[in-house]
């Protein structure tokens, strides 16, 4: 196991590529805390979040109860303002009940003012309507056409038979908060589905009912307020009165499932402000209770524990999802950072790898100011220095090559000059002044072409002329024993060739090939042709040929023949190799007593500008 761990650590620290290493490191730094936090959330914070959820529901439940209390208080205040009104009290204290409807204008005015104040209490949102149901003694009042437009005064006979009238008739209650069940269908449809109703007696006869003051209000408004109490799915809030009637509910089906009777509420829940757990319908729930003042109502809030736990888990999942977003951001940043670093490092590596194939080149990337930027800047500086050194080395190499070229070339000239001067001396002693003149002119032109103002290259045409002068001088010395043939097409005459290439080869053919024959006479042929991007020259002779042992060493400078060494051939071979930076040079083929061929291959370069030595 330890071996495996060491292997993984070694791979991660040394063998893994930088980009996956950066990304993996960032992800580890983000994922590890995520796993730890999720573990803590599920093991320790779940209870805290659940408690906070329940406390939040308690606070929301209290707010809802306050809203309902305020609505009921508004309705109750409207009811009290009517009952305590001076006009209404005076109206109920008239002993004779003979109302001066037409006799006094004051009564007309006071009644109109009273009715207007009632209308101002109806806002259509909380208080939806107000009705005053009067006893038969007030028939002239509720039948009066002057007040009928206000639609406030109604005969008690209109509500006889209603559930709430029966309660008042059969009990001593003088105040009743009515759910929809207590109201007649007509009331629910035309006035409102809920009502606060007060029973008012005559001042002089408290045992007789003079009027019922009914202030109607909206059940939909109460339903809306209860619905706002819901933040957890499948929870329910409802209002229940002392007759176990549901006044209002946020969800009728769930309220029926979680219904509690009034006695249970009073005994177990009425005296606590906190949510407690109970089992309802075979399910454990959190349940809270709030008493609504001025009513016989209790507001019951029921929250299934499973749903509260689910909501708690949802909060945890939201935190995890948030963390996953940051994980994605971290991954993106890791990718961006790794690309920034790895891309530049790869460019440096690629450029350094190219050094194997060519000279180093500067990086065109913007270095930046970080460590990788310093590396790029240092690499560019190093590249500049290396290129300067390479240029200096190349120049030194060229200088050395030219120096060796000159040294090799200088070994050729004295050898031929000695032989030619010896011939001229011999002709002079023989008194052949015309031949001496021809020889001097040929020698002069030969060396003019040899020197050629210090140039190291000539045209093929000039090189052929140069070797022809050499053969002419040799024929003057050896009585025209050498037959020289040039078979080179005119198209090759304007190509470039290093000077003094043909002459040493032809000299070797004469001295070690033709003159080694018994008759000391023979033919030398120079042929040339263009082959792809090369010029091929072949110089052949019909001399004695070269033995196999000498053929293998002729280009090493160590071969000896009956006529002396082959140092001229070796020098020419080395000059071509140095000049063209190649291993080719000359190629010898020979058949003893038949012929010898020398092949020369040169790059096909047009002779345009002479190269100086």
Coordinates of C-alpha atoms in Angstrom, one line a residue:
X1 CA 0.0 0.0 0.0
X2 CA 2.8 2.4 0.9
X3 CA 4.5 1.5 -2.4
X4 CA 1.3 2.5 -4.3
X5 CA 1.0 5.7 -2.3
X6 CA 4.6 6.6 -3.0
X7 CA 4.1 5.8 -6.7
X8 CA 1.0 8.0 -6.9
X9 CA 2.8 10.9 -5.1
X10 CA 5.8 10.5 -7.4
X11 CA 3.6 10.6 -10.5
X12 CA 1.7 13.6 -9.2
X13 CA 4.8 15.6 -8.2
X14 CA 7.2 14.7 -11.0
X15 CA 5.6 12.8 -13.9
X16 CA 2.1 14.4 -14.3
X17 CA 1.8 17.2 -16.9
X18 CA 1.5 20.7 -15.6
X19 CA -2.0 21.4 -16.9
X20 CA -3.8 18.4 -15.4
X21 CA -1.7 18.9 -12.2
X22 CA -2.9 22.5 -11.9
X23 CA -6.5 21.5 -12.5
X24 CA -6.4 18.6 -10.1
X25 CA -4.8 20.7 -7.4
X26 CA -7.5 23.4 -7.7
X27 CA -10.2 20.8 -7.7
X28 CA -8.8 19.0 -4.6
X29 CA -8.7 22.4 -2.8
X30 CA -12.3 23.0 -3.6
X31 CA -13.8 19.5 -3.5
X32 CA -12.2 18.5 -0.1
X33 CA -13.8 21.5 1.8
X34 CA -17.1 20.8 -0.1
X35 CA -17.2 17.2 1.1
X36 CA -16.4 18.3 4.7
X37 CA -19.0 21.0 4.7
X38 CA -21.7 18.7 3.3
X39 CA -20.8 16.2 6.0
X40 CA -21.1 18.8 8.7
X41 CA -24.4 20.1 7.3
X42 CA -26.0 16.7 7.3
X43 CA -24.6 15.6 10.7
X44 CA -24.6 18.8 12.8
X45 CA -26.4 21.6 11.1
X46 CA -29.5 19.8 10.0
X47 CA -31.0 20.1 13.5
X48 CA -30.0 23.8 13.7
X49 CA -31.5 24.5 10.3
X50 CA -34.7 22.6 11.2
X51 CA -35.0 24.6 14.5
X52 CA -34.5 27.8 12.5
X53 CA -37.1 26.7 10.0
X54 CA -39.6 26.0 12.8
X55 CA -38.8 29.3 14.5
X56 CA -39.3 31.1 11.2
X57 CA -42.7 29.4 10.8
X58 CA -43.5 30.5 14.4
X59 CA -42.7 34.1 13.5
X60 CA -44.6 33.9 10.3
X61 CA -47.6 32.4 12.1
X62 CA -47.5 35.2 14.6
X63 CA -47.5 37.8 11.8
X64 CA -50.5 36.1 10.2
X65 CA -52.4 36.1 13.5
X66 CA -51.6 39.8 13.9
X67 CA -53.0 40.5 10.4
X68 CA -56.2 38.6 11.2
X69 CA -56.5 40.3 14.6
X70 CA -56.2 43.7 12.9
X71 CA -58.8 42.8 10.4
X72 CA -61.2 41.6 13.1
X73 CA -60.4 44.6 15.2
X74 CA -61.3 46.9 12.3
X75 CA -64.7 45.1 11.9
X76 CA -65.3 45.1 15.7
X77 CA -64.5 48.8 15.9
X78 CA -67.0 49.5 13.1
X79 CA -69.6 47.5 15.0
X80 CA -68.9 49.4 18.3
X81 CA -68.9 52.8 16.6
X82 CA -72.5 52.1 15.6
X83 CA -73.7 50.7 19.0
X84 CA -72.1 53.5 20.9
X85 CA -73.3 56.2 18.5
X86 CA -75.4 58.9 20.3
X87 CA -78.1 59.0 17.5
X88 CA -78.5 55.2 17.7
X89 CA -78.7 55.2 21.5
X90 CA -81.3 58.0 21.4
X91 CA -83.2 56.1 18.8
X92 CA -83.4 53.0 21.0
X93 CA -84.4 55.0 24.1
X94 CA -87.7 56.5 22.7
X95 CA -90.3 55.1 24.9
X96 CA -93.2 55.7 22.6
X97 CA -91.4 54.5 19.5
X98 CA -93.3 57.1 17.7
X99 CA -90.7 58.5 15.4
X100 CA -91.1 62.2 14.2
X101 CA -90.1 61.3 10.7
X102 CA -91.9 64.2 9.0
X103 CA -92.3 66.6 11.9
X104 CA -88.6 67.4 12.5
X105 CA -85.9 68.3 10.1
X106 CA -83.3 67.6 12.8
X107 CA -84.3 63.9 12.8
X108 CA -83.9 63.7 9.1
X109 CA -80.5 65.3 9.2
X110 CA -79.3 63.2 12.1
X111 CA -80.4 60.0 10.5
X112 CA -78.7 60.9 7.2
X113 CA -75.5 61.7 9.0
X114 CA -75.6 58.4 10.9
X115 CA -76.1 56.4 7.6
X116 CA -73.3 58.3 5.9
X117 CA -70.9 57.4 8.7
X118 CA -71.9 53.8 8.3
X119 CA -71.2 53.9 4.6
X120 CA -67.8 55.5 5.2
X121 CA -66.9 52.4 7.4
X122 CA -67.5 50.1 4.4
X123 CA -64.2 49.9 2.5
X124 CA -65.0 46.8 0.3
X125 CA -61.8 45.1 1.3
X126 CA -62.1 44.3 5.0
X127 CA -65.6 45.6 5.8
X128 CA -67.8 44.5 2.9
X129 CA -71.2 45.7 4.3
X130 CA -73.1 46.8 7.4
X131 CA -76.8 46.1 8.1
X132 CA -79.0 47.1 11.1
X133 CA -81.9 44.7 11.6
X134 CA -84.6 46.6 13.4
X135 CA -87.6 45.4 15.4
X136 CA -91.1 45.9 14.1
X137 CA -91.5 49.1 16.2
X138 CA -89.1 50.8 13.7
X139 CA -91.2 49.9 10.7
X140 CA -91.5 53.6 9.7
X141 CA -87.8 53.9 9.7
X142 CA -86.8 50.9 7.6
X143 CA -89.7 51.5 5.2
X144 CA -89.0 55.2 4.7
X145 CA -88.1 55.9 1.1
X146 CA -85.8 58.7 2.1
X147 CA -83.4 56.2 3.8
X148 CA -83.9 53.2 1.5
X149 CA -81.1 54.2 -0.8
X150 CA -78.6 53.7 2.0
X151 CA -79.8 50.0 2.3
X152 CA -78.7 49.9 6.0
X153 CA -82.0 49.5 7.9
X154 CA -83.6 46.1 7.5
X155 CA -86.5 44.3 9.4
X156 CA -85.5 41.6 11.8
X157 CA -87.9 39.3 9.9
X158 CA -85.4 39.2 7.1
X159 CA -82.9 37.2 9.2
X160 CA -85.3 35.0 11.2
X161 CA -84.4 31.4 10.5
X162 CA -80.7 32.1 10.1
X163 CA -78.3 30.0 12.2
X164 CA -76.9 33.1 14.0
X165 CA -80.4 34.4 14.9
X166 CA -81.2 31.0 16.4
X167 CA -78.1 31.2 18.5
X168 CA -79.1 34.7 19.8
X169 CA -82.6 33.6 20.4
X170 CA -81.7 30.4 22.3
X171 CA -78.8 31.8 24.4
X172 CA -77.9 34.9 26.4
X173 CA -75.2 35.8 23.9
X174 CA -75.2 39.5 22.9
X175 CA -72.0 39.3 20.7
X176 CA -71.2 36.7 18.0
X177 CA -68.5 36.3 15.4
X178 CA -70.1 34.4 12.7
X179 CA -68.4 32.0 10.2
X180 CA -70.1 31.4 6.8
X181 CA -72.0 28.5 8.3
X182 CA -73.9 30.8 10.6
X183 CA -75.0 33.2 7.8
X184 CA -77.8 32.7 5.4
X185 CA -77.0 32.1 1.8
X186 CA -78.4 35.5 0.9
X187 CA -76.1 37.2 3.4
X188 CA -73.0 35.3 2.1
X189 CA -73.8 36.1 -1.4
X190 CA -74.8 39.8 -1.0
X191 CA -73.1 41.1 2.1
X192 CA -70.1 39.0 3.1
X193 CA -69.2 35.5 4.2
X194 CA -68.1 36.5 7.7
X195 CA -69.7 38.8 10.2
X196 CA -69.6 40.3 13.7
X197 CA -73.1 40.7 15.0
X198 CA -74.3 42.5 18.2
X199 CA -77.6 42.1 19.8
X200 CA -79.0 45.5 21.1
X201 CA -82.0 45.8 23.5
X202 CA -84.3 48.7 24.1
X203 CA -83.0 51.1 26.6
X204 CA -86.2 51.0 28.7
X205 CA -86.8 47.3 28.2
X206 CA -83.6 45.3 28.3
X207 CA -85.4 42.0 27.8
X208 CA -86.7 43.0 24.3
X209 CA -84.5 43.0 21.3
X210 CA -84.5 46.3 19.5
X211 CA -81.9 45.6 16.8
X212 CA -79.1 43.4 15.5
X213 CA -76.0 45.3 14.2
X214 CA -74.3 43.1 11.6
X215 CA -70.9 44.1 10.2
X216 CA -69.9 41.8 7.4
X217 CA -66.3 41.2 6.3
X218 CA -64.5 39.2 3.5
X219 CA -63.6 35.6 4.0
X220 CA -61.4 35.7 0.9
X221 CA -59.3 38.4 2.6
X222 CA -58.9 36.1 5.6
X223 CA -58.1 33.1 3.3
X224 CA -55.5 35.3 1.6
X225 CA -53.9 36.2 4.9
X226 CA -53.8 32.5 6.0
X227 CA -52.3 31.5 2.6
X228 CA -49.4 33.9 3.3
X229 CA -48.5 31.8 6.3
X230 CA -47.4 28.9 4.1
X231 CA -43.7 28.5 3.3
X232 CA -43.5 24.7 3.5
X233 CA -45.3 22.5 1.1
X234 CA -48.3 20.5 2.4
X235 CA -48.6 22.7 5.5
X236 CA -52.0 24.0 6.5
X237 CA -53.4 27.0 8.5
X238 CA -57.0 27.3 9.6
X239 CA -59.3 29.1 11.9
X240 CA -61.7 27.1 14.2
X241 CA -64.4 28.5 16.5
X242 CA -65.8 27.1 19.8
X243 CA -68.4 25.1 17.9
X244 CA -65.6 23.2 16.0
X245 CA -66.5 25.0 12.8
X246 CA -63.7 25.9 10.4
X247 CA -64.0 29.6 9.8
X248 CA -61.3 29.9 7.2
X249 CA -58.5 27.7 5.8
X250 CA -55.6 27.8 3.5
X251 CA -56.3 24.3 2.2
X252 CA -59.7 22.7 2.9
X253 CA -58.5 19.1 2.2
X254 CA -55.5 19.4 4.5
X255 CA -57.5 21.2 7.2
X256 CA -59.9 18.3 7.4
X257 CA -56.9 15.9 7.7
X258 CA -55.3 18.0 10.5
X259 CA -58.6 19.1 12.3
X260 CA -58.5 19.5 16.1
X261 CA -61.5 19.9 18.3
X262 CA -61.9 23.1 20.3
X263 CA -61.5 21.3 23.7
X264 CA -58.2 19.8 22.7
X265 CA -56.9 23.1 21.5
X266 CA -57.9 24.8 24.8
X267 CA -56.4 22.1 26.9
X268 CA -53.1 21.4 25.1
X269 CA -52.2 24.3 22.8
X270 CA -53.9 27.5 24.0
X271 CA -51.3 28.3 26.7
X272 CA -48.1 27.9 24.6
X273 CA -46.6 30.2 22.0
X274 CA -44.3 27.6 20.5
X275 CA -44.8 24.9 17.9
X276 CA -45.1 21.5 19.4
X277 CA -45.1 18.0 17.9
X278 CA -48.3 15.9 17.7
X279 CA -49.5 12.9 15.8
X280 CA -52.4 13.7 13.5
X281 CA -53.8 11.3 11.0
X282 CA -50.9 8.9 11.7
X283 CA -48.4 11.6 10.8
X284 CA -46.0 13.5 13.1
X285 CA -46.5 17.2 12.6
X286 CA -45.4 20.5 14.1
X287 CA -48.5 22.4 15.4
X288 CA -48.9 26.0 16.6
X289 CA -51.9 27.8 18.1
X290 CA -52.8 31.5 18.3
X291 CA -56.0 32.9 19.9
X292 CA -57.6 35.7 17.9
X293 CA -58.8 38.4 20.3
X294 CA -62.5 39.6 20.2
X295 CA -63.4 36.2 18.7
X296 CA -63.9 32.7 19.8
X297 CA -61.4 31.7 17.1
X298 CA -58.1 29.9 17.3
X299 CA -55.6 29.9 14.4
X300 CA -54.0 26.5 14.0
X301 CA -50.8 26.1 11.9
X302 CA -49.8 22.5 11.0
X303 CA -46.4 21.6 9.4
X304 CA -45.5 18.0 8.5
X305 CA -42.1 17.2 10.1
X306 CA -41.0 15.4 6.9
X307 CA -41.7 18.5 4.8
X308 CA -39.8 20.7 7.2
X309 CA -36.9 18.3 7.0
X310 CA -37.1 18.3 3.2
X311 CA -37.0 22.1 3.2
X312 CA -34.0 21.9 5.5
X313 CA -32.4 19.5 3.0
X314 CA -33.3 21.8 0.2
X315 CA -31.4 24.6 2.0
X316 CA -28.4 22.2 2.3
X317 CA -28.7 21.3 -1.4
X318 CA -28.8 25.0 -2.3
X319 CA -25.6 25.5 -0.4
X320 CA -24.0 22.5 -2.1
X321 CA -25.3 23.8 -5.5
X322 CA -23.7 27.2 -4.7
X323 CA -20.5 25.4 -3.9
X324 CA -20.6 23.5 -7.1
X325 CA -20.9 26.8 -9.0
X326 CA -17.8 27.9 -7.2
X327 CA -16.2 24.6 -8.1
X328 CA -17.0 25.3 -11.8
X329 CA -15.5 28.7 -11.4
X330 CA -12.4 27.2 -9.7
X331 CA -12.1 24.7 -12.6
X332 CA -12.4 27.5 -15.1
X333 CA -9.7 29.6 -13.3
X334 CA -7.5 26.5 -13.0
X335 CA -7.9 25.9 -16.7
X336 CA -7.2 29.5 -17.5
X337 CA -4.2 29.7 -15.2
X338 CA -2.8 26.4 -16.4
X339 CA -3.2 27.4 -20.0
X340 CA -1.5 30.7 -19.4
X341 CA 1.5 28.9 -17.8
X342 CA 1.6 25.6 -19.7
X343 CA 1.1 27.3 -23.1
X344 CA 4.1 29.5 -22.6
X345 CA 6.3 26.7 -21.2
X346 CA 5.3 24.4 -24.1
X347 CA 6.3 27.2 -26.5
X348 CA 9.8 27.3 -24.9
X349 CA 10.1 23.5 -25.0
X350 CA 8.9 23.5 -28.7
X351 CA 11.5 26.1 -29.6
X352 CA 14.2 24.4 -27.7
X353 CA 13.3 21.1 -29.5
X354 CA 13.6 22.9 -32.8
X355 CA 17.3 23.5 -32.0
X356 CA 17.9 19.8 -32.9
X357 CA 16.8 20.6 -36.5
X358 CA 17.8 24.3 -37.0
X359 CA 19.3 27.2 -35.2
X360 CA 17.4 28.5 -32.1
X361 CA 14.8 31.2 -32.7
X362 CA 13.4 33.9 -30.4
X363 CA 9.9 33.4 -29.0
X364 CA 7.3 36.0 -30.2
X365 CA 5.2 35.5 -27.0
X366 CA 4.8 38.5 -24.7
X367 CA 6.9 37.4 -21.7
X368 CA 4.9 38.8 -18.9
X369 CA 6.3 39.6 -15.4
X370 CA 5.9 36.3 -13.7
X371 CA 8.6 33.5 -13.4
X372 CA 7.5 32.0 -16.8
X373 CA 7.9 35.5 -18.3
X374 CA 11.4 35.6 -16.8
X375 CA 12.1 32.2 -18.3
X376 CA 10.9 33.4 -21.8
X377 CA 13.0 36.6 -21.5
X378 CA 16.1 34.6 -20.4
X379 CA 15.5 32.1 -23.3
X380 CA 15.3 34.9 -25.9
X381 CA 18.5 36.4 -24.5
X382 CA 20.2 33.0 -24.6
X383 CA 18.9 32.5 -28.2
X384 CA 20.4 35.9 -29.3
X385 CA 23.7 35.0 -27.7
X386 CA 23.8 31.5 -29.3
X387 CA 22.9 32.9 -32.7
X388 CA 25.8 35.4 -32.3
X389 CA 28.1 32.6 -31.4
X390 CA 26.9 30.5 -34.3
X391 CA 27.4 33.4 -36.7
X392 CA 30.9 33.9 -35.3
X393 CA 31.5 30.1 -35.6
X394 CA 30.2 30.1 -39.2
X395 CA 32.4 33.0 -40.1
X396 CA 35.4 31.4 -38.5
X397 CA 34.6 28.1 -40.3
X398 CA 34.3 29.9 -43.6
X399 CA 37.6 31.7 -43.0
X400 CA 39.2 28.4 -42.1
X401 CA 37.7 26.8 -45.2
X402 CA 39.0 29.6 -47.5
X403 CA 42.4 29.4 -45.8
X404 CA 42.6 25.7 -46.4
X405 CA 41.4 26.2 -50.0
X406 CA 44.2 28.8 -50.6
X407 CA 46.7 26.5 -49.1
X408 CA 45.6 23.5 -51.2
X409 CA 45.5 25.7 -54.3
X410 CA 49.0 27.0 -53.7
X411 CA 50.3 23.4 -53.8
X412 CA 49.2 23.1 -57.4
X413 CA 50.6 26.1 -59.0
X414 CA 54.4 25.6 -58.3
X415 CA 54.3 22.1 -59.6
X416 CA 53.0 23.0 -63.1
X417 CA 55.0 26.2 -63.3
X418 CA 58.3 24.3 -62.7
X419 CA 57.5 21.9 -65.6
X420 CA 56.4 24.6 -68.0
X421 CA 59.5 26.8 -67.4
X422 CA 61.6 23.7 -67.8
X423 CA 60.0 23.2 -71.3
X424 CA 60.5 26.9 -72.3
X425 CA 64.1 26.7 -71.2
X426 CA 64.6 23.6 -73.3
X427 CA 62.9 25.3 -76.4
X428 CA 65.2 28.3 -75.9
X429 CA 68.3 26.2 -75.9
X430 CA 67.0 24.6 -79.0
X431 CA 66.7 28.0 -80.6
X432 CA 63.0 27.7 -81.3
X433 CA 62.1 31.3 -80.6
X434 CA 58.6 31.0 -82.3
X435 CA 57.7 28.1 -80.0
X436 CA 59.1 29.9 -77.1
X437 CA 56.9 32.9 -77.9
X438 CA 53.8 30.7 -78.2
X439 CA 54.6 28.9 -75.0
X440 CA 55.1 32.2 -73.1
X441 CA 51.8 33.6 -74.5
X442 CA 50.0 30.4 -73.5
X443 CA 51.6 30.4 -70.1
X444 CA 50.7 34.0 -69.6
X445 CA 47.1 33.5 -70.5
X446 CA 47.0 30.3 -68.4
X447 CA 48.1 32.1 -65.3
X448 CA 45.9 35.1 -66.0
X449 CA 43.0 32.6 -65.9
X450 CA 44.5 30.9 -62.8
X451 CA 44.8 34.1 -60.8
X452 CA 41.5 35.6 -62.2
X453 CA 41.7 38.6 -59.8
X454 CA 41.5 36.5 -56.7
X455 CA 38.2 34.9 -57.6
X456 CA 37.6 31.3 -56.4
X457 CA 34.9 30.4 -58.9
X458 CA 34.8 30.7 -62.7
X459 CA 32.4 29.8 -65.5
X460 CA 32.6 26.4 -67.0
X461 CA 33.6 28.1 -70.2
X462 CA 36.7 29.7 -68.5
X463 CA 37.6 26.5 -66.8
X464 CA 37.5 24.6 -70.1
X465 CA 39.7 27.3 -71.7
X466 CA 42.1 27.1 -68.8
X467 CA 42.5 23.3 -69.1
X468 CA 42.8 23.6 -72.9
X469 CA 45.8 26.0 -72.5
X470 CA 47.4 23.5 -70.1
X471 CA 47.0 20.7 -72.6
X472 CA 48.4 23.0 -75.3
X473 CA 51.5 23.7 -73.2
X474 CA 51.9 20.0 -72.5
X475 CA 51.7 19.1 -76.3
X476 CA 54.3 21.7 -77.0
X477 CA 56.5 19.9 -74.6
X478 CA 55.7 16.3 -75.7
X479 CA 55.3 16.7 -79.5
X480 CA 51.4 16.7 -79.6
X481 CA 51.1 13.2 -78.1
X482 CA 48.0 14.2 -76.3
X483 CA 44.6 14.3 -78.1
X484 CA 42.2 16.5 -76.1
X485 CA 38.4 16.3 -76.8
X486 CA 35.8 18.5 -75.2
X487 CA 32.2 17.3 -75.4
X488 CA 30.3 19.8 -73.2
X489 CA 26.9 21.4 -74.4
X490 CA 26.8 25.1 -74.7
X491 CA 24.0 25.3 -72.1
X492 CA 26.5 24.4 -69.4
X493 CA 29.1 27.0 -70.2
X494 CA 27.5 29.7 -68.1
X495 CA 27.3 27.6 -64.9
X496 CA 29.7 28.0 -61.9
X497 CA 32.7 25.8 -61.1
X498 CA 35.6 26.3 -58.7
X499 CA 38.7 27.1 -60.6
X500 CA 41.6 24.6 -61.1
X501 CA 39.3 21.6 -61.0
X502 CA 39.9 20.1 -64.5
X503 CA 43.7 20.9 -64.8
X504 CA 44.9 18.7 -61.9
X505 CA 42.8 15.7 -63.2
X506 CA 44.0 16.2 -66.8
X507 CA 47.5 16.5 -65.5
X508 CA 47.2 13.2 -63.6
X509 CA 45.7 11.6 -66.7
X510 CA 48.7 12.7 -68.8
X511 CA 51.5 11.9 -66.3
X512 CA 50.2 8.7 -64.7
X513 CA 48.0 7.4 -67.5
X514 CA 49.0 8.3 -71.1
X515 CA 52.8 8.7 -70.5
X516 CA 52.9 5.4 -68.6
X517 CA 52.0 3.7 -71.9
X518 CA 54.9 2.4 -74.0
X519 CA 53.9 4.7 -77.0
X520 CA 53.3 7.6 -74.6
X521 CA 50.3 8.8 -76.7
X522 CA 46.7 8.9 -75.9
X523 CA 43.3 10.7 -75.8
X524 CA 41.6 12.7 -73.0
X525 CA 37.8 13.4 -73.3
X526 CA 35.9 15.9 -71.1
X527 CA 32.1 15.3 -71.2
X528 CA 29.4 17.1 -69.3
X529 CA 25.6 17.1 -68.9
X530 CA 22.8 18.5 -66.6
X531 CA 21.2 15.9 -64.3
X532 CA 18.3 17.3 -62.1
X533 CA 19.8 20.0 -60.0
X534 CA 23.4 18.9 -60.6
X535 CA 26.1 19.2 -63.3
X536 CA 28.0 16.0 -64.0
X537 CA 31.4 16.1 -65.6
X538 CA 33.3 13.0 -66.6
X539 CA 37.0 13.2 -67.6
X540 CA 38.3 9.9 -69.2
X541 CA 41.6 8.8 -70.7
X542 CA 42.9 5.7 -72.4
X543 CA 46.0 5.4 -70.3
X544 CA 47.3 2.4 -68.4
X545 CA 44.6 2.7 -65.8
X546 CA 44.9 2.4 -62.0
X547 CA 45.5 -0.8 -60.1
X548 CA 42.8 -1.7 -57.5
X549 CA 45.1 -1.1 -54.6
X550 CA 46.0 2.4 -55.8
X551 CA 42.4 3.2 -56.8
X552 CA 41.3 2.8 -53.2
X553 CA 43.9 5.2 -51.9
X554 CA 44.2 7.7 -54.7
X555 CA 41.9 10.2 -53.0
X556 CA 43.6 9.9 -49.6
X557 CA 46.9 11.5 -50.8
X558 CA 48.8 8.4 -50.0
X559 CA 48.8 6.7 -53.4
X560 CA 52.0 6.4 -55.4
X561 CA 52.5 5.7 -59.1
X562 CA 55.4 5.3 -61.4
X563 CA 55.3 9.0 -62.2
X564 CA 55.2 10.3 -58.6
X565 CA 52.5 11.0 -56.0
X566 CA 48.9 12.0 -56.6
X567 CA 48.9 15.1 -54.3
X568 CA 47.2 17.3 -57.0
X569 CA 44.2 14.9 -57.2
X570 CA 44.0 14.7 -53.4
X571 CA 44.1 18.5 -53.1
X572 CA 41.4 18.9 -55.8
X573 CA 39.2 16.4 -54.0
X574 CA 39.6 18.1 -50.7
X575 CA 38.9 21.6 -52.2
X576 CA 35.6 20.4 -53.6
X577 CA 34.6 18.9 -50.3
X578 CA 35.5 22.1 -48.4
X579 CA 33.9 24.4 -51.0
X580 CA 30.5 22.7 -51.2
X581 CA 30.6 21.3 -47.6
X582 CA 30.0 17.8 -48.9
X583 CA 31.6 14.4 -48.7
X584 CA 31.4 13.7 -52.5
X585 CA 34.3 15.4 -54.3
X586 CA 35.8 13.2 -57.0
X587 CA 34.9 9.7 -58.0
X588 CA 37.4 7.4 -59.7
X589 CA 36.6 4.4 -61.9
X590 CA 39.4 2.5 -63.8
X591 CA 40.0 -0.6 -65.8
X592 CA 43.7 -1.4 -66.0
X593 CA 45.3 -1.1 -69.5
X594 CA 41.9 0.2 -70.9
X595 CA 40.8 3.5 -69.4
X596 CA 40.2 5.7 -66.3
X597 CA 37.2 7.9 -65.6
X598 CA 36.9 10.7 -63.1
X599 CA 33.3 11.8 -62.2
X600 CA 32.7 15.3 -60.8
X601 CA 29.3 16.3 -59.5
X602 CA 28.6 20.0 -58.8
X603 CA 25.5 21.9 -57.7
X604 CA 23.9 23.5 -60.8
X605 CA 24.5 27.2 -60.0
X606 CA 24.4 29.9 -62.6
X607 CA 27.6 31.9 -62.8
X608 CA 26.6 35.4 -62.0
X609 CA 28.9 36.9 -59.3
X610 CA 32.4 35.7 -58.7
X611 CA 33.4 34.7 -55.3
X612 CA 36.6 36.2 -53.9
X613 CA 39.2 34.2 -52.0

